[in-house]
Amino acid sequence: ETNSTSNTTATTALTNSSSSSKIYVNRKLTAMETFLNSVGDHIVQNNTSTSRTTIIEELRNYRSLVNKYNTQNLPDTSSFLTFWKTYEFTLPYLFKLAQKFGCTPATSVPAESAFSIASFVYRKERSRLSAKNLEATVFLKVSIRTIYYIA
């Protein structure tokens, strides 16, 4: 499979098993492919030592640092913690997000809260709400609460 440099399409080579010819098909990039194309492979250096790294620079640096970390260390269950302890000052914005979203809480309170929200959203008056729309609504309601909690 070969990805083009475009952010919207990728070219995929399909090989016919009965012959050696290849058929090239344009397809839309997945969200993950678009994200990986948007972040860089090289660490971005700031020109001044007083300015803080922007979130875009951190995303570019993150990909490079993860590749570097993975080549130097064997992956195990503590890799997540070790990586963020190593790079918490290099990637301060992403480190803050990793602290908040990197672990599963030990209590069932968030899950119970999500079910409570779901029962409120999917009440008798809204019984025509599809499962997909219910899922999206509950996700947004829980996420918005979490985002306001971070800020």
PDB file of C-alpha atoms in Angstrom:
ATOM      1  CA  GLU A   1       0.000   0.000   0.000  1.00  0.00           C
ATOM      2  CA  THR A   2       1.368   3.393  -0.932  1.00  0.00           C
ATOM      3  CA  ASN A   3       0.088   6.644   0.508  1.00  0.00           C
ATOM      4  CA  SER A   4       0.260   9.788  -1.546  1.00  0.00           C
ATOM      5  CA  THR A   5       1.339  13.066   0.014  1.00  0.00           C
ATOM      6  CA  SER A   6      -2.197  14.436  -0.226  1.00  0.00           C
ATOM      7  CA  ASN A   7      -4.124  14.847   3.010  1.00  0.00           C
ATOM      8  CA  THR A   8      -7.390  13.664   1.493  1.00  0.00           C
ATOM      9  CA  THR A   9      -6.650  10.619  -0.660  1.00  0.00           C
ATOM     10  CA  ALA A  10      -4.322   7.654  -0.729  1.00  0.00           C
ATOM     11  CA  THR A  11      -3.408   5.357  -3.577  1.00  0.00           C
ATOM     12  CA  THR A  12      -3.648   1.673  -2.809  1.00  0.00           C
ATOM     13  CA  ALA A  13      -2.014  -0.940  -5.024  1.00  0.00           C
ATOM     14  CA  LEU A  14      -4.066  -4.112  -5.322  1.00  0.00           C
ATOM     15  CA  THR A  15      -2.348  -7.149  -6.813  1.00  0.00           C
ATOM     16  CA  ASN A  16      -4.432  -9.672  -8.706  1.00  0.00           C
ATOM     17  CA  SER A  17      -3.562 -13.174  -7.463  1.00  0.00           C
ATOM     18  CA  SER A  18      -4.023 -14.781 -10.895  1.00  0.00           C
ATOM     19  CA  SER A  19      -1.771 -12.310 -12.704  1.00  0.00           C
ATOM     20  CA  SER A  20       1.112 -10.039 -11.847  1.00  0.00           C
ATOM     21  CA  SER A  21      -0.729  -6.832 -12.771  1.00  0.00           C
ATOM     22  CA  LYS A  22      -1.528  -4.169 -10.191  1.00  0.00           C
ATOM     23  CA  ILE A  23      -4.649  -2.059 -10.016  1.00  0.00           C
ATOM     24  CA  TYR A  24      -4.321   1.365  -8.377  1.00  0.00           C
ATOM     25  CA  VAL A  25      -7.373   2.621  -6.502  1.00  0.00           C
ATOM     26  CA  ASN A  26      -7.746   6.082  -4.945  1.00  0.00           C
ATOM     27  CA  ARG A  27      -9.391   6.032  -1.542  1.00  0.00           C
ATOM     28  CA  LYS A  28     -10.041   8.549   1.211  1.00  0.00           C
ATOM     29  CA  LEU A  29      -7.447   8.635   4.005  1.00  0.00           C
ATOM     30  CA  THR A  30      -8.527   7.303   7.376  1.00  0.00           C
ATOM     31  CA  ALA A  31      -8.523   9.632  10.375  1.00  0.00           C
ATOM     32  CA  MET A  32      -5.404   7.887  11.716  1.00  0.00           C
ATOM     33  CA  GLU A  33      -3.560   8.285   8.392  1.00  0.00           C
ATOM     34  CA  THR A  34      -4.498  11.971   8.269  1.00  0.00           C
ATOM     35  CA  PHE A  35      -3.272  12.449  11.844  1.00  0.00           C
ATOM     36  CA  LEU A  36       0.014  10.633  11.197  1.00  0.00           C
ATOM     37  CA  ASN A  37       0.573  12.697   8.039  1.00  0.00           C
ATOM     38  CA  SER A  38      -0.036  15.901   9.984  1.00  0.00           C
ATOM     39  CA  VAL A  39       2.558  15.213  12.662  1.00  0.00           C
ATOM     40  CA  GLY A  40       6.206  15.262  11.729  1.00  0.00           C
ATOM     41  CA  ASP A  41       9.028  12.783  11.920  1.00  0.00           C
ATOM     42  CA  HIS A  42      11.578  15.284  13.206  1.00  0.00           C
ATOM     43  CA  ILE A  43      11.844  17.220  16.432  1.00  0.00           C
ATOM     44  CA  VAL A  44      11.066  20.922  16.041  1.00  0.00           C
ATOM     45  CA  GLN A  45      13.459  23.220  17.878  1.00  0.00           C
ATOM     46  CA  ASN A  46      12.348  26.629  19.159  1.00  0.00           C
ATOM     47  CA  ASN A  47      14.456  29.612  18.091  1.00  0.00           C
ATOM     48  CA  THR A  48      14.164  31.246  21.507  1.00  0.00           C
ATOM     49  CA  SER A  49      14.637  29.512  24.812  1.00  0.00           C
ATOM     50  CA  THR A  50      11.924  31.580  26.520  1.00  0.00           C
ATOM     51  CA  SER A  51       8.976  30.642  24.299  1.00  0.00           C
ATOM     52  CA  ARG A  52       6.983  27.528  25.154  1.00  0.00           C
ATOM     53  CA  THR A  53       6.458  24.807  22.627  1.00  0.00           C
ATOM     54  CA  THR A  54       3.098  25.075  20.904  1.00  0.00           C
ATOM     55  CA  ILE A  55       0.728  22.144  20.775  1.00  0.00           C
ATOM     56  CA  ILE A  56       1.365  21.663  17.041  1.00  0.00           C
ATOM     57  CA  GLU A  57       5.104  21.478  17.633  1.00  0.00           C
ATOM     58  CA  GLU A  58       4.497  19.051  20.481  1.00  0.00           C
ATOM     59  CA  LEU A  59       2.447  16.776  18.223  1.00  0.00           C
ATOM     60  CA  ARG A  60       5.244  16.801  15.662  1.00  0.00           C
ATOM     61  CA  ASN A  61       7.839  16.108  18.341  1.00  0.00           C
ATOM     62  CA  TYR A  62       5.701  13.395  19.951  1.00  0.00           C
ATOM     63  CA  ARG A  63       5.827  11.106  16.938  1.00  0.00           C
ATOM     64  CA  SER A  64       9.587  11.401  16.675  1.00  0.00           C
ATOM     65  CA  LEU A  65      10.117  10.898  20.406  1.00  0.00           C
ATOM     66  CA  VAL A  66       7.866   7.823  20.503  1.00  0.00           C
ATOM     67  CA  ASN A  67       9.819   6.257  17.632  1.00  0.00           C
ATOM     68  CA  LYS A  68      13.093   7.080  19.400  1.00  0.00           C
ATOM     69  CA  TYR A  69      11.805   5.700  22.712  1.00  0.00           C
ATOM     70  CA  ASN A  70      10.509   2.487  21.122  1.00  0.00           C
ATOM     71  CA  THR A  71      13.829   1.785  19.394  1.00  0.00           C
ATOM     72  CA  GLN A  72      15.746   2.258  22.655  1.00  0.00           C
ATOM     73  CA  ASN A  73      13.357   0.421  25.012  1.00  0.00           C
ATOM     74  CA  LEU A  74      11.461  -2.835  24.936  1.00  0.00           C
ATOM     75  CA  PRO A  75       7.705  -2.269  25.216  1.00  0.00           C
ATOM     76  CA  ASP A  76       6.175  -3.463  28.485  1.00  0.00           C
ATOM     77  CA  THR A  77       3.348  -2.505  30.788  1.00  0.00           C
ATOM     78  CA  SER A  78       5.321   0.360  32.335  1.00  0.00           C
ATOM     79  CA  SER A  79       6.327   1.893  28.980  1.00  0.00           C
ATOM     80  CA  PHE A  80       3.573   4.496  29.153  1.00  0.00           C
ATOM     81  CA  LEU A  81       4.686   5.788  32.545  1.00  0.00           C
ATOM     82  CA  THR A  82       8.378   5.625  31.696  1.00  0.00           C
ATOM     83  CA  PHE A  83       7.866   7.490  28.413  1.00  0.00           C
ATOM     84  CA  TRP A  84       5.955  10.320  30.069  1.00  0.00           C
ATOM     85  CA  LYS A  85       8.395  10.577  32.996  1.00  0.00           C
ATOM     86  CA  THR A  86      11.206  10.890  30.442  1.00  0.00           C
ATOM     87  CA  TYR A  87       9.484  13.506  28.265  1.00  0.00           C
ATOM     88  CA  GLU A  88       7.170  15.362  30.673  1.00  0.00           C
ATOM     89  CA  PHE A  89       9.170  18.595  30.341  1.00  0.00           C
ATOM     90  CA  THR A  90       9.726  18.219  26.589  1.00  0.00           C
ATOM     91  CA  LEU A  91       5.988  17.749  25.928  1.00  0.00           C
ATOM     92  CA  PRO A  92       4.268  19.669  28.760  1.00  0.00           C
ATOM     93  CA  TYR A  93       0.852  20.104  27.087  1.00  0.00           C
ATOM     94  CA  LEU A  94       0.582  16.482  25.987  1.00  0.00           C
ATOM     95  CA  PHE A  95       1.916  15.356  29.379  1.00  0.00           C
ATOM     96  CA  LYS A  96      -1.003  17.134  31.044  1.00  0.00           C
ATOM     97  CA  LEU A  97      -3.438  15.269  28.775  1.00  0.00           C
ATOM     98  CA  ALA A  98      -1.617  11.972  29.364  1.00  0.00           C
ATOM     99  CA  GLN A  99      -1.965  12.460  33.115  1.00  0.00           C
ATOM    100  CA  LYS A 100      -5.688  13.042  32.787  1.00  0.00           C
ATOM    101  CA  PHE A 101      -6.625  10.446  30.161  1.00  0.00           C
ATOM    102  CA  GLY A 102      -3.808   7.886  30.385  1.00  0.00           C
ATOM    103  CA  CYS A 103      -5.199   5.838  33.263  1.00  0.00           C
ATOM    104  CA  THR A 104      -8.470   4.160  33.971  1.00  0.00           C
ATOM    105  CA  PRO A 105      -9.992   5.291  37.263  1.00  0.00           C
ATOM    106  CA  ALA A 106     -10.100   2.655  39.983  1.00  0.00           C
ATOM    107  CA  THR A 107     -13.710   3.482  40.871  1.00  0.00           C
ATOM    108  CA  SER A 108     -16.919   2.817  39.024  1.00  0.00           C
ATOM    109  CA  VAL A 109     -18.238   6.350  39.610  1.00  0.00           C
ATOM    110  CA  PRO A 110     -17.494   7.592  36.043  1.00  0.00           C
ATOM    111  CA  ALA A 111     -19.194   4.521  34.564  1.00  0.00           C
ATOM    112  CA  GLU A 112     -22.216   4.945  36.834  1.00  0.00           C
ATOM    113  CA  SER A 113     -22.347   8.617  35.894  1.00  0.00           C
ATOM    114  CA  ALA A 114     -22.291   7.734  32.185  1.00  0.00           C
ATOM    115  CA  PHE A 115     -25.174   5.266  32.663  1.00  0.00           C
ATOM    116  CA  SER A 116     -27.088   7.882  34.622  1.00  0.00           C
ATOM    117  CA  ILE A 117     -26.592  10.366  31.789  1.00  0.00           C
ATOM    118  CA  ALA A 118     -27.663   7.726  29.260  1.00  0.00           C
ATOM    119  CA  SER A 119     -30.863   6.993  31.177  1.00  0.00           C
ATOM    120  CA  PHE A 120     -31.633  10.722  31.316  1.00  0.00           C
ATOM    121  CA  VAL A 121     -30.934  11.272  27.616  1.00  0.00           C
ATOM    122  CA  TYR A 122     -32.870   8.163  26.549  1.00  0.00           C
ATOM    123  CA  ARG A 123     -36.034   8.789  28.548  1.00  0.00           C
ATOM    124  CA  LYS A 124     -39.611   8.092  27.512  1.00  0.00           C
ATOM    125  CA  GLU A 125     -39.997  11.432  25.723  1.00  0.00           C
ATOM    126  CA  ARG A 126     -36.971  10.704  23.516  1.00  0.00           C
ATOM    127  CA  SER A 127     -37.583   7.023  22.814  1.00  0.00           C
ATOM    128  CA  ARG A 128     -37.127   7.527  19.052  1.00  0.00           C
ATOM    129  CA  LEU A 129     -33.442   8.391  19.530  1.00  0.00           C
ATOM    130  CA  SER A 130     -31.295   5.916  17.579  1.00  0.00           C
ATOM    131  CA  ALA A 131     -28.545   3.944  19.324  1.00  0.00           C
ATOM    132  CA  LYS A 132     -25.895   5.803  17.323  1.00  0.00           C
ATOM    133  CA  ASN A 133     -27.290   9.220  18.281  1.00  0.00           C
ATOM    134  CA  LEU A 134     -27.658   8.141  21.919  1.00  0.00           C
ATOM    135  CA  GLU A 135     -24.025   7.013  21.981  1.00  0.00           C
ATOM    136  CA  ALA A 136     -22.835  10.288  20.435  1.00  0.00           C
ATOM    137  CA  THR A 137     -24.942  12.397  22.808  1.00  0.00           C
ATOM    138  CA  VAL A 138     -23.711  10.575  25.915  1.00  0.00           C
ATOM    139  CA  PHE A 139     -20.107  10.762  24.690  1.00  0.00           C
ATOM    140  CA  LEU A 140     -20.381  14.512  24.113  1.00  0.00           C
ATOM    141  CA  LYS A 141     -22.080  15.111  27.450  1.00  0.00           C
ATOM    142  CA  VAL A 142     -19.396  13.174  29.380  1.00  0.00           C
ATOM    143  CA  SER A 143     -16.544  14.664  27.310  1.00  0.00           C
ATOM    144  CA  ILE A 144     -17.703  18.248  27.748  1.00  0.00           C
ATOM    145  CA  ARG A 145     -17.839  17.710  31.491  1.00  0.00           C
ATOM    146  CA  THR A 146     -14.293  16.288  31.413  1.00  0.00           C
ATOM    147  CA  ILE A 147     -12.940  19.128  29.258  1.00  0.00           C
ATOM    148  CA  TYR A 148     -14.336  21.756  31.623  1.00  0.00           C
ATOM    149  CA  TYR A 149     -12.781  19.823  34.504  1.00  0.00           C
ATOM    150  CA  ILE A 150      -9.311  20.019  32.860  1.00  0.00           C
ATOM    151  CA  ALA A 151      -9.492  23.748  32.157  1.00  0.00           C
TER     152      ALA A 151
END
